Structures are given as C-alpha cells and as structure tokens.
Coordinates of C-alpha atoms in Angstrom, one line a residue:
Chain Z
M273 CA -8.8 -31.5 -1.1
L274 CA -5.8 -33.5 0.0
K275 CA -4.2 -30.1 0.9
V276 CA -7.0 -29.7 3.4
L277 CA -6.7 -33.1 4.4
F278 CA -3.2 -33.1 5.3
G279 CA -2.5 -29.3 6.1
S280 CA 0.1 -29.0 3.2
Q281 CA 1.0 -30.0 -0.3
M282 CA 4.2 -31.6 1.0
L283 CA 2.5 -33.7 3.5
A284 CA 0.0 -34.9 1.0
H285 CA 2.6 -35.8 -1.4
A286 CA 4.5 -37.8 1.2
F287 CA 1.6 -39.8 2.2
L288 CA 0.6 -40.4 -1.3
G289 CA 4.1 -41.4 -2.4
G290 CA 4.6 -43.7 0.6
G291 CA 1.5 -45.4 0.3
L292 CA 2.0 -46.1 -3.1
V293 CA 5.6 -47.4 -2.4
G294 CA 4.3 -49.5 0.5
L295 CA 1.6 -51.3 -1.8
V296 CA 3.8 -52.3 -4.6
A297 CA 6.9 -52.9 -2.1
G298 CA 4.7 -55.2 -0.1
I299 CA 3.4 -57.5 -3.2
V300 CA 6.3 -57.5 -5.0
G301 CA 8.5 -58.5 -1.7
Y302 CA 6.0 -61.5 -1.2
F303 CA 7.5 -63.2 -4.1
L304 CA 11.0 -62.0 -3.4
V305 CA 10.8 -63.4 -0.2
L306 CA 9.3 -66.8 -1.5
R307 CA 11.9 -67.2 -4.2
A308 CA 14.5 -66.2 -1.6
Q309 CA 15.9 -63.3 -4.0
A310 CA 16.0 -60.8 -1.0
F311 CA 19.7 -60.4 -1.5
A312 CA 19.0 -59.7 -5.1
A313 CA 16.6 -57.0 -4.0
E314 CA 19.3 -55.2 -2.1
A315 CA 21.6 -55.6 -5.0
F316 CA 18.9 -53.8 -7.5
T317 CA 18.7 -50.9 -5.0
D318 CA 22.5 -50.3 -5.4
I319 CA 22.5 -50.6 -9.1
G320 CA 19.4 -48.2 -8.7
F321 CA 22.0 -45.5 -6.9
A322 CA 24.6 -45.9 -9.3
G323 CA 21.6 -45.3 -12.0
A324 CA 20.4 -42.4 -10.2
T325 CA 23.7 -40.4 -9.5
G326 CA 24.8 -41.5 -13.1
A327 CA 21.6 -39.7 -14.3
A328 CA 22.0 -36.8 -12.1
L329 CA 25.7 -36.3 -13.7
L330 CA 24.2 -36.5 -17.1
G331 CA 21.5 -33.8 -16.0
V332 CA 18.7 -36.4 -16.8
A333 CA 15.7 -37.3 -14.5
S334 CA 16.9 -39.7 -11.7
L335 CA 14.3 -42.4 -12.4
A336 CA 15.1 -42.7 -16.0
G337 CA 18.8 -43.5 -15.0
M338 CA 17.6 -45.9 -12.3
L339 CA 15.4 -47.7 -14.6
A340 CA 17.8 -47.8 -17.5
F341 CA 20.5 -49.5 -15.1
S342 CA 18.3 -52.0 -13.1
L343 CA 16.8 -53.4 -16.2
L344 CA 19.8 -53.9 -17.8
A345 CA 20.5 -55.7 -14.6
A346 CA 17.5 -57.7 -14.5
A347 CA 18.1 -59.0 -18.1
G348 CA 21.8 -59.7 -17.0
L349 CA 20.6 -61.8 -13.9
G350 CA 18.0 -63.6 -16.0
I351 CA 20.6 -64.7 -18.6
L352 CA 22.8 -65.7 -15.8
G353 CA 20.1 -68.5 -14.7
D354 CA 16.7 -69.5 -13.9
R355 CA 16.7 -68.2 -10.7
A356 CA 19.0 -65.7 -8.8
R357 CA 18.4 -68.2 -5.6
G358 CA 21.9 -69.0 -4.3
R359 CA 23.8 -66.9 -6.8
D360 CA 25.3 -64.6 -3.9
V361 CA 28.8 -64.6 -5.4
E362 CA 27.8 -62.9 -8.9
I363 CA 25.2 -60.6 -6.9
G364 CA 27.8 -59.8 -4.3
M365 CA 30.1 -58.7 -7.4
V366 CA 27.4 -56.9 -9.2
L367 CA 26.2 -55.1 -5.9
S368 CA 29.6 -53.5 -5.0
F369 CA 30.7 -52.6 -8.4
A370 CA 27.2 -50.8 -8.8
L371 CA 28.2 -49.3 -5.5
G372 CA 31.6 -48.2 -6.7
L373 CA 30.1 -46.5 -9.7
G374 CA 27.6 -44.8 -7.8
V375 CA 30.2 -43.6 -5.5
L376 CA 32.0 -42.3 -8.7
F377 CA 29.2 -40.6 -9.9
L378 CA 28.1 -38.8 -6.7
G379 CA 31.9 -37.7 -5.9
L380 CA 31.9 -36.3 -9.5
Y381 CA 28.5 -34.5 -9.1
S382 CA 28.7 -33.2 -5.7
R383 CA 32.0 -31.6 -6.2
S384 CA 30.1 -28.8 -8.4
S385 CA 27.9 -27.4 -5.7
A386 CA 26.5 -27.8 -2.4
T387 CA 23.0 -28.2 -3.6
H388 CA 24.3 -31.1 -5.5
A389 CA 25.8 -32.5 -2.3
M390 CA 22.3 -32.6 -0.9
S391 CA 20.9 -34.2 -3.9
G392 CA 23.5 -37.2 -3.3
I393 CA 22.1 -37.5 0.5
N394 CA 18.6 -37.7 -0.7
I395 CA 19.4 -40.6 -3.1
L396 CA 20.6 -42.3 -0.3
F397 CA 18.1 -41.9 2.3
G398 CA 15.2 -40.8 0.0
S399 CA 13.6 -37.7 -0.3
I400 CA 9.8 -38.7 0.9
M401 CA 9.6 -35.0 2.1
T402 CA 10.3 -33.5 -1.0
I403 CA 8.7 -35.4 -3.7
N404 CA 6.6 -33.2 -6.2
S405 CA 3.6 -34.2 -8.4
T406 CA 6.0 -35.3 -11.2
D407 CA 7.5 -37.8 -9.0
I408 CA 4.1 -39.1 -8.2
L409 CA 3.0 -39.3 -11.6
L410 CA 6.1 -41.3 -12.6
A411 CA 5.7 -43.6 -9.5
T412 CA 2.3 -44.2 -10.2
A413 CA 3.0 -45.2 -14.1
C414 CA 5.8 -47.6 -12.7
C415 CA 3.8 -49.2 -10.0
A416 CA 0.7 -49.8 -12.2
T417 CA 3.0 -51.5 -14.9
A418 CA 4.7 -53.5 -12.4
L419 CA 1.5 -54.7 -10.7
G420 CA 0.0 -55.1 -14.1
V421 CA 2.4 -57.7 -15.2
L422 CA 2.6 -59.2 -12.0
A423 CA -1.3 -59.8 -12.5
L424 CA -0.9 -61.8 -15.6
V425 CA 2.0 -63.8 -14.5
H426 CA 1.3 -64.5 -10.6
R427 CA 0.0 -68.2 -10.9
P428 CA 2.7 -69.5 -13.1
L429 CA 5.3 -67.3 -10.8
L430 CA 3.8 -68.8 -7.5
F431 CA 4.1 -72.4 -8.8
A432 CA 7.6 -71.8 -10.1
S433 CA 8.8 -70.3 -7.0
I434 CA 7.5 -73.0 -4.8
D435 CA 7.7 -76.3 -6.8
P436 CA 10.2 -75.3 -9.6
A437 CA 10.5 -79.1 -10.6
G438 CA 6.5 -79.4 -11.0
A439 CA 6.2 -76.3 -12.8
E440 CA 8.7 -77.0 -15.5
A441 CA 7.1 -80.3 -16.2
R442 CA 3.8 -78.4 -16.5
G443 CA 5.5 -76.5 -19.4
V444 CA 6.0 -73.3 -17.3
P445 CA 8.5 -71.1 -19.1
M446 CA 11.1 -70.7 -16.0
R447 CA 13.6 -68.3 -17.9
A448 CA 11.2 -66.0 -19.3
L449 CA 9.3 -65.7 -16.0
S450 CA 12.6 -65.3 -14.0
V451 CA 13.5 -62.3 -16.3
A452 CA 10.0 -60.8 -16.1
F453 CA 9.9 -60.9 -12.4
L454 CA 13.3 -59.4 -12.1
A455 CA 12.0 -56.6 -14.3
I456 CA 9.3 -56.1 -11.9
V457 CA 11.7 -55.8 -9.1
A458 CA 13.8 -53.4 -10.9
L459 CA 10.8 -51.1 -11.6
T460 CA 9.9 -51.5 -8.0
T461 CA 13.1 -50.8 -6.6
A462 CA 13.4 -47.7 -8.7
V463 CA 10.2 -46.2 -7.2
C464 CA 11.4 -47.2 -3.5
V465 CA 14.7 -45.7 -4.1
L466 CA 13.1 -42.5 -5.6
L467 CA 10.7 -42.1 -2.7
V468 CA 12.4 -43.8 0.5
G469 CA 16.2 -44.0 -0.6
I470 CA 18.4 -46.7 -1.3
L471 CA 19.4 -47.6 2.3
L472 CA 15.7 -48.0 3.2
S473 CA 14.1 -49.8 0.1
A474 CA 15.0 -53.1 1.6
S475 CA 13.1 -52.8 4.9
L476 CA 9.9 -52.1 2.7
L477 CA 10.5 -54.5 0.2
I478 CA 11.5 -57.6 2.7
A479 CA 10.5 -56.9 6.5
P480 CA 6.8 -56.7 5.7
A481 CA 6.7 -60.0 3.4
A482 CA 8.8 -61.7 5.6
A483 CA 6.5 -61.1 8.3
A484 CA 3.3 -61.7 6.4
V485 CA 4.5 -65.5 5.7
N486 CA 5.1 -65.9 9.4
F487 CA 1.5 -64.8 10.0
T488 CA -0.3 -66.6 7.6
N489 CA 0.2 -69.9 5.4
R490 CA -2.6 -68.7 2.8
P491 CA -0.6 -66.8 -0.4
A492 CA -3.3 -64.4 -1.1
R493 CA -3.8 -63.6 2.6
A494 CA 0.0 -63.1 2.7
V495 CA 0.1 -60.7 -0.3
A496 CA -2.7 -58.7 1.1
L497 CA -1.5 -58.7 4.5
S498 CA 2.1 -57.9 3.5
A499 CA 0.9 -54.8 1.3
L500 CA -1.3 -53.8 4.3
M501 CA 1.4 -53.8 6.8
A502 CA 4.0 -52.2 4.3
V503 CA 1.6 -49.1 3.7
A504 CA 0.7 -49.0 7.3
I505 CA 4.6 -48.9 8.2
T506 CA 5.1 -46.1 5.8
W507 CA 2.4 -44.0 7.0
L508 CA 2.9 -44.5 10.4
G509 CA 6.5 -43.6 9.9
L510 CA 5.5 -40.3 8.2
V511 CA 3.1 -39.5 11.4
L512 CA 5.9 -40.2 13.8
A513 CA 8.2 -38.0 12.0
F514 CA 6.0 -35.1 11.6
Y515 CA 4.1 -35.2 15.0
G516 CA 6.0 -37.8 17.2
A517 CA 9.1 -36.5 18.3
V518 CA 9.8 -33.2 20.3
R519 CA 12.4 -32.9 17.6
P520 CA 11.8 -33.8 14.3
L521 CA 13.6 -37.2 13.2
P522 CA 13.9 -38.7 10.0
A523 CA 11.0 -40.4 8.7
G524 CA 13.4 -43.3 7.3
F525 CA 14.6 -44.2 10.9
Y526 CA 11.1 -44.7 12.0
I527 CA 9.7 -46.7 8.7
A528 CA 13.2 -48.8 9.4
T529 CA 12.3 -49.4 13.0
L530 CA 8.8 -50.2 12.5
A531 CA 9.6 -52.6 9.7
A532 CA 12.0 -54.8 11.8
S533 CA 9.6 -54.7 14.8
T534 CA 6.7 -56.3 12.8
Y535 CA 9.3 -59.1 11.8
A536 CA 10.4 -59.5 15.2
V537 CA 6.4 -59.9 16.2
S538 CA 5.9 -62.2 13.4
L539 CA 8.6 -64.4 14.6
V540 CA 7.3 -64.7 18.3
F541 CA 3.5 -65.4 16.7
R542 CA 4.8 -68.0 14.2
K543 CA 6.5 -69.8 17.2
F544 CA 3.4 -69.6 19.3
Q545 CA 0.6 -70.1 16.5
G546 CA 2.4 -71.6 13.6
G547 CA 1.2 -69.1 10.8
R548 CA -2.6 -70.2 11.1
I549 CA -4.4 -66.5 10.2
Chain W
M191 CA 0.4 -94.3 -37.9
S192 CA 0.4 -97.8 -36.5
L193 CA -1.8 -99.0 -33.7
E194 CA 1.1 -98.9 -31.4
A195 CA 1.7 -95.3 -31.8
E196 CA -1.6 -94.3 -30.3
N197 CA -0.5 -96.1 -26.8
P198 CA 0.4 -93.8 -23.9
V199 CA 4.0 -94.5 -24.7
F200 CA 5.5 -96.0 -27.7
L201 CA 9.2 -96.0 -28.5
R202 CA 11.2 -97.4 -31.3
E203 CA 14.9 -97.6 -31.6
V204 CA 15.5 -94.8 -29.2
R205 CA 18.9 -93.7 -27.9
I206 CA 19.1 -91.1 -25.3
G207 CA 22.6 -89.6 -24.1
F208 CA 24.0 -86.9 -21.9
A209 CA 26.9 -84.7 -22.1
G210 CA 28.2 -86.9 -25.1
R211 CA 27.6 -90.2 -23.1
V212 CA 25.2 -92.6 -24.4
I213 CA 22.8 -93.4 -21.4
Q214 CA 20.4 -96.0 -23.3
E215 CA 20.2 -97.3 -27.1
E216 CA 17.9 -99.6 -28.9
M217 CA 15.0 -98.9 -26.5
T218 CA 11.9 -100.3 -28.2
F219 CA 8.7 -100.7 -26.2
A220 CA 4.9 -99.4 -25.8
I221 CA 3.0 -99.0 -22.8
E222 CA -0.6 -99.7 -23.1
N223 CA -3.7 -97.7 -21.5
G224 CA -4.1 -98.4 -17.7
E225 CA -0.8 -100.2 -17.2
F226 CA 1.3 -100.2 -14.3
I227 CA 4.9 -100.2 -15.1
A228 CA 7.6 -100.3 -12.5
V229 CA 11.0 -98.6 -13.7
L230 CA 14.0 -100.1 -12.3
G231 CA 17.6 -100.0 -12.7
P232 CA 21.0 -98.7 -10.7
N233 CA 21.9 -94.8 -10.7
G234 CA 22.6 -93.3 -13.9
A235 CA 21.0 -95.9 -15.8
G236 CA 18.6 -93.0 -17.5
K237 CA 15.5 -93.6 -15.6
T238 CA 14.9 -90.2 -14.9
T239 CA 16.0 -89.4 -18.4
L240 CA 13.5 -91.7 -20.1
L241 CA 10.7 -89.7 -18.0
K242 CA 12.2 -86.2 -19.2
L243 CA 11.9 -87.7 -22.7
L244 CA 8.5 -88.5 -22.7
L245 CA 8.1 -85.0 -21.1
G246 CA 9.8 -83.2 -24.0
L247 CA 12.6 -82.1 -21.6
V248 CA 15.1 -84.5 -23.1
R249 CA 15.3 -85.2 -27.0
P250 CA 16.2 -88.4 -28.4
E251 CA 19.5 -88.7 -30.1
A252 CA 17.9 -91.5 -32.5
G253 CA 14.7 -93.3 -32.9
E254 CA 10.9 -92.6 -32.5
V255 CA 9.2 -91.4 -29.3
W256 CA 5.3 -91.1 -29.2
V257 CA 3.0 -90.1 -26.6
F258 CA -0.5 -91.0 -27.2
G259 CA 0.2 -90.8 -30.8
R260 CA 2.1 -87.3 -30.9
K261 CA 5.6 -86.5 -30.7
P262 CA 6.3 -85.3 -26.8
R263 CA 6.1 -81.7 -26.1
R264 CA 6.7 -79.6 -22.8
G265 CA 3.6 -79.0 -21.0
N266 CA 1.8 -82.1 -22.5
P267 CA -1.6 -82.2 -20.5
A268 CA -1.9 -85.8 -21.2
I269 CA 0.8 -86.5 -19.0
G270 CA 1.0 -86.0 -15.1
Y271 CA 4.5 -86.0 -13.6
A272 CA 5.7 -85.9 -10.1
P273 CA 9.3 -85.1 -9.9
Q274 CA 11.8 -86.8 -7.7
F275 CA 12.7 -84.1 -5.1
R276 CA 10.2 -81.2 -4.7
T277 CA 12.5 -78.8 -3.4
L278 CA 9.4 -77.2 -1.5
D279 CA 10.6 -74.6 0.9
T280 CA 9.0 -75.5 4.1
N281 CA 9.7 -72.2 5.7
F282 CA 7.1 -70.5 3.5
G283 CA 3.3 -70.8 4.1
V284 CA 1.4 -72.8 1.5
R285 CA -1.2 -75.1 2.4
A286 CA -1.8 -78.6 1.2
R287 CA -4.6 -77.5 -1.1
D288 CA -2.5 -74.6 -2.9
L289 CA 0.1 -77.2 -3.8
V290 CA -2.6 -79.6 -5.3
G291 CA -4.2 -76.4 -7.1
F292 CA -1.2 -75.8 -8.7
G293 CA -2.0 -78.9 -11.0
L294 CA -5.1 -77.1 -12.1
D295 CA -4.1 -73.8 -13.1
G296 CA -0.6 -73.1 -12.1
H297 CA 0.6 -72.9 -15.2
R298 CA -1.8 -70.5 -16.6
F299 CA -1.2 -66.9 -17.1
G300 CA -3.9 -64.0 -16.6
P301 CA -5.2 -62.7 -13.7
G302 CA -7.3 -65.9 -12.4
F303 CA -9.7 -65.7 -9.3
P304 CA -10.8 -68.2 -7.1
S305 CA -14.3 -69.9 -7.8
R306 CA -16.3 -72.5 -6.2
K307 CA -15.8 -74.8 -9.2
R308 CA -12.0 -74.6 -8.5
R309 CA -12.5 -75.2 -4.8
E310 CA -14.9 -78.2 -5.4
L311 CA -12.2 -80.0 -7.9
I312 CA -9.4 -79.5 -5.5
D313 CA -11.8 -81.0 -2.8
R314 CA -12.7 -83.9 -4.8
V315 CA -8.9 -84.9 -5.7
I316 CA -7.8 -84.6 -2.2
E317 CA -10.5 -86.8 -1.2
E318 CA -9.9 -89.5 -3.8
V319 CA -6.0 -89.4 -2.3
G320 CA -7.2 -89.5 1.2
A321 CA -5.7 -86.3 2.1
A322 CA -8.9 -84.6 3.2
G323 CA -7.7 -84.5 6.7
Y324 CA -4.7 -82.1 6.2
A325 CA -6.1 -80.2 3.2
E326 CA -5.6 -76.6 5.1
A327 CA -2.3 -77.7 6.9
P328 CA 0.9 -75.8 5.9
V329 CA 2.8 -78.2 3.8
G330 CA 5.9 -78.0 5.9
E331 CA 4.3 -79.4 8.8
L332 CA 3.5 -82.4 6.6
S333 CA 5.2 -86.0 6.6
G334 CA 6.7 -87.3 3.5
G335 CA 3.8 -89.9 3.1
E336 CA 1.5 -86.9 3.4
R337 CA 3.3 -84.8 0.6
Q338 CA 3.5 -88.1 -1.9
K339 CA -0.4 -88.2 -1.9
L340 CA -0.5 -84.4 -2.3
S341 CA 1.7 -84.7 -5.3
L342 CA -0.3 -87.5 -6.4
A343 CA -3.4 -85.1 -6.3
Q344 CA -1.5 -82.4 -8.0
V345 CA -0.7 -84.6 -10.9
L346 CA -4.2 -86.2 -11.2
I347 CA -6.1 -83.0 -10.9
S348 CA -5.7 -82.5 -14.7
N349 CA -7.0 -86.0 -15.6
P350 CA -4.1 -87.0 -17.4
G351 CA -3.8 -90.5 -19.2
L352 CA 0.0 -91.2 -18.2
V353 CA 1.3 -90.3 -14.9
L354 CA 5.1 -90.6 -14.3
L355 CA 6.0 -90.8 -10.6
D356 CA 9.9 -90.6 -10.1
E357 CA 10.8 -92.1 -7.0
P358 CA 7.9 -91.3 -5.0
L359 CA 9.0 -93.9 -2.3
A360 CA 12.4 -92.4 -1.6
N361 CA 12.6 -91.3 2.2
L362 CA 9.5 -93.3 3.1
D363 CA 9.3 -96.1 5.9
M364 CA 7.8 -99.4 4.6
A365 CA 4.5 -98.6 5.8
A366 CA 4.0 -95.6 4.2
A367 CA 5.4 -96.7 1.0
R368 CA 3.0 -99.7 0.9
E369 CA 0.0 -97.1 1.5
I370 CA 1.3 -94.9 -1.5
I371 CA 1.6 -98.2 -3.6
G372 CA -1.7 -99.3 -2.8
L373 CA -3.3 -96.1 -3.7
V374 CA -1.4 -96.0 -6.9
G375 CA -2.7 -99.3 -7.6
R376 CA -6.2 -98.3 -6.8
L377 CA -6.3 -95.0 -8.8
R378 CA -4.7 -96.4 -11.9
V379 CA -7.8 -98.8 -12.4
S380 CA -10.7 -96.2 -11.0
R381 CA -9.1 -93.6 -13.4
R382 CA -7.9 -96.0 -16.1
V383 CA -4.4 -94.1 -16.2
A384 CA -1.1 -95.7 -17.3
V385 CA 1.8 -95.5 -14.4
M386 CA 5.4 -95.4 -14.6
L387 CA 6.7 -95.5 -11.4
V388 CA 10.5 -95.3 -10.8
T389 CA 12.0 -97.2 -7.8
H390 CA 15.0 -99.0 -6.1
D391 CA 12.7 -101.7 -4.4
I392 CA 10.6 -103.7 -6.5
N393 CA 9.3 -106.0 -3.4
P394 CA 6.7 -104.1 -2.5
L395 CA 5.3 -103.4 -6.0
L396 CA 5.2 -107.0 -7.1
P397 CA 1.6 -107.5 -6.3
H398 CA 0.4 -104.4 -8.1
I399 CA 2.3 -103.8 -11.2
D400 CA 1.7 -105.5 -14.7
R401 CA 5.4 -105.2 -16.1
V402 CA 8.8 -104.2 -15.0
L403 CA 10.9 -102.0 -17.2
Y404 CA 14.7 -102.6 -16.2
L405 CA 17.5 -100.2 -17.1
A406 CA 21.1 -100.9 -16.8
N407 CA 24.3 -100.6 -18.8
G408 CA 22.9 -98.6 -21.5
R409 CA 20.3 -101.2 -22.5
S410 CA 16.9 -102.1 -21.1
A411 CA 14.5 -105.4 -20.7
I412 CA 10.9 -105.0 -20.3
G413 CA 8.3 -107.6 -19.1
A414 CA 6.4 -109.3 -16.2
P415 CA 8.8 -109.4 -13.2
Q416 CA 9.2 -112.9 -13.3
S417 CA 10.8 -113.2 -16.7
V418 CA 12.9 -109.8 -16.3
I419 CA 14.1 -110.1 -12.6
T420 CA 16.0 -113.3 -13.3
R421 CA 19.7 -114.5 -13.5
E422 CA 19.7 -114.7 -17.2
T423 CA 17.9 -111.4 -18.2
L424 CA 20.0 -109.1 -15.5
S425 CA 23.3 -111.0 -16.2
S426 CA 22.9 -110.2 -19.9
L427 CA 21.7 -106.7 -19.3
Y428 CA 24.7 -106.0 -17.1
N429 CA 27.1 -108.0 -18.9
H430 CA 28.5 -109.9 -15.9
P431 CA 27.2 -112.4 -13.6
V432 CA 24.1 -111.4 -11.4
D433 CA 22.1 -113.5 -9.1
V434 CA 18.5 -113.2 -8.3
V435 CA 17.7 -114.9 -4.8
E436 CA 14.1 -115.4 -3.6
A437 CA 13.6 -115.5 -0.1
M438 CA 10.2 -114.9 2.1
G439 CA 8.5 -114.1 -0.9
K440 CA 10.8 -111.3 -2.0
K441 CA 13.3 -110.8 -4.7
F442 CA 16.9 -109.8 -4.1
V443 CA 19.4 -109.0 -6.9
L444 CA 23.1 -109.9 -5.8
G445 CA 26.2 -108.7 -7.5
V446 CA 25.2 -105.2 -8.5
E447 CA 24.3 -102.0 -7.0
T448 CA 20.5 -101.2 -7.2

C-alpha cells in the first residue's frame, strides 16, 4: 500500500522514518527547551556518534552502540546534578571527548574499505534515503518507549522544569526525574542520529520546540505544535529533496533550512503577538 | 502523644545546623491552628532552614519536630510552601492558571487528562486570591504582586492546614506588599489555615499577625510583637545592646542588620 502511495519502497521508508523522528523529536524537544538543555541534547548526538562508529568497528548494529553510549552518559549527567542547566563546561568536555572517540573509531573503520567510508558519512549526515524496515522497527520501539515514559512523568517533569523550588517542596523526586528525562533524550537522539544524522538532529530537536513556545503560551498546545512542525519540516524537506530542485540536493539541507526559518518566523510572531495562539 | 504535638507545628529542644555550623538551638514552640506568625531575623539566622525542617528537606540535629502530630516528611500534603525565589523562566510560555494547576497535580505521575473538575478547582482558587483578571495571561508578563497571588493560589489549591511563605514581600513595593498581607490575613481566617510568613519588615504585618518568631544569633524568641520586639528581648537574643524605637506607629530596630 505504502509502495503504491509513494511510488517506491525507499520513499515510503523515508517518509515513515522521518515522520516518526519528527514526532518524537518535537515532543521531547519541548521539554529540552523548557529545561534549557539544548546543549545537553547536542552532546548526546555527539555521544551517539561515538557509539555508532564504535559499534560499526565491532560489527554491531549502530543503534545498539548509540544507545549504550548515550544511556551511560544520561546516567553520568544525572549523577552530576539535578539538572544539566548551566553545566556548560562538563557537557562541553564530554561532548568533545565523545567526538574525539568517534573520530578515532571512524578513522579505524573507514580505513578498511570504501563502503565503510560511506557509512561514516551516513552516521554524520543521516541516511534517511537508505533506511530499511529493520531500522523502522527499531526506531518505532525506541520512540514508543521514550513517549511511554514521557507520558508517565510529564506532569512532574513540567512542574520541576518550570518551578523547581515549588516542585521539590511538593515532594517531586528531582534527581530521579532528571535521569529519567535524560534517558528519554538518549533514546530520542539515538533515533534522530540513525535517521537524520548527528549534524541535523539538533535542528529537529530544538528548532520546532523553540518556535512552538514562541507561538503559544499553553504547554499542551506547544507540545502538539512542536510535534506537528517537526513532522511537517521533515516531510517537506523530503519532498523538496526529491521533487524540488533541478538537481537533487540533500534532504538534510532542506530540513535544516526549514527548521531555522520556522524559528525565525516564530521570533517575529512573538514580537508582534506575544505568544497568544 | 501530648495535645501540643497535634498542633500544626510543635518543636521541642530542636537544634539545626548546616555544614558543621549550628544555626539554631533549643527551639521550643508550638503554633496553633489558624495562627498567623511572622518569622523575623537577620540573614543566615535559619529562617529558610526552619521552613525546610518542617518540609522534611532538612533533618534536625537534635530534638523533636512534629507537624500535625507526625514527623516531617517530603511532599506532605498538609503543608503548602511558597519558596523564596521561584526561578520561573519567563521566556517560556506558561499561563497563570498552569502555574496554579501545578499545586493540584503537578507532583502526580501517570498520564493525567484535563477535566472540567480540575478547571473549576483552578478557577475557584484563582477567584479566591483575586487573580481572575489575568488567569490566562503568560506568567512572564505579570508583576511581582500578581505572581505572589498566583503563588498563594498554587499553595492553597491543595487545601493545606499550614502555609509557609518564604519572603513573599521581597521585591514588592509597599502597596503590593500591603495587598498581599491583607489577602493572607483574610485567607487564613476564611480557611482556618496556620501561616508562617518570613519577612524583613514587620511593620506592615503588625495589624494582622498573632505572634512573632524572631531568630537571631543561634537562638529564638516567640510571642506577641509588643513583647518580642523590645529592647530587652532583642538585646538578649543578639547578646549585644539593641534598641527599638517607635515612631509614626512603626517599630524600628536599631543596632543590628535585619
């Protein structure tokens, strides 16, 4: 059925995978923006890079490597403190160390053959055009887990993110919540990296959510809007990549550009409308 | 258990410390249902730590602490606490009513869906504190006084028997401060809720409070304002000469930093 709709299996997979990533990135991104942890999300994508390249070197599935590395990092960051807010130095250290490891693994791996060198590029920029049904299944499992946990903790998480002192007094377990959220972020970034690559994950995780809070002051609407925009950006990016230009340009370019433009529009909207949608 | 231990607050011979330093010792007092207590004292005297003690966030080094006849515990629904600094991120969108709603179910896990009953509960308490005019406004656009009213609404929505307000009057101009004090004074009568309000300036509170709890120099004194805010009591608390001057119906404490 999908094949008929999109004309090819490849396109069907790309739209399915892209929609999935957009949905989860948009929702999780809202909480990232609220907690001012955009930089932590960036670090997680780099940690995912190290995990993916390490896994490739060992001949293991790259998602397994990403999950192992980023869940470990989530636990580490959680132990460091309640919130990663303002922990720029620690996060910067971990980020550059992870990138260094990733470069090492990639160097060792791509030296062996030309196809291996190509898979390095895929990790960096994503492989949305080459994802297969196994990737889709794995991504669905990760996304369902992330959204399921988020559904359970969203009220205390929102309270703790917006009014930490009040939440602590009401008995919200701040530390546990922080670790749980970082685990959700780890799952989300792993899927993002798998589908759209390290370098573009941030544009889907941060831009739609940051734009959404400029458009509306209502938390529920902001989450819905953020997810909607992230999916729309991904799909529109894919459409443009396939049919838009005379010469096919990378989908990542369109996705990143659309994400940045959406945020720019939201800034103008906020200035004149004050976030009242 | 004695009758005193059933009170909203009952402390016996309590010592609290922080980082190896004794902040308060020999604290013994009880606060009764519906009482309005002003908590005064210089910075570092242990005002906030006392509130945290009642919230179960800080443990006493010695002595007994009872809150409604039970040991303090985290997340005690009998206590409503408005912290001193609400680090609300004003760049991001939440409306006044979202903030109040946190007091109702913000600590609950599980999916949780909006309902009419929830909406009505929030509307009612917003009405009660006189914040109906800006219930839908983003918090970032509200004044300090308006935020304090919402803070009160957030605290009251869970129907606590004891309300702890940590410096609700800081950064408010005199008119806004008087409005908040009047509101707290009315609410504690209509709801029969005990209130402990931490402040630096006792004067606007004088017509409304029952007693003053004064913390200084590791010790404390509690009683009616006219018996606590005196040259004798404060000089003995601070352990050096302090004077209290009355002028234009106000009390001024001289010789210390408050």
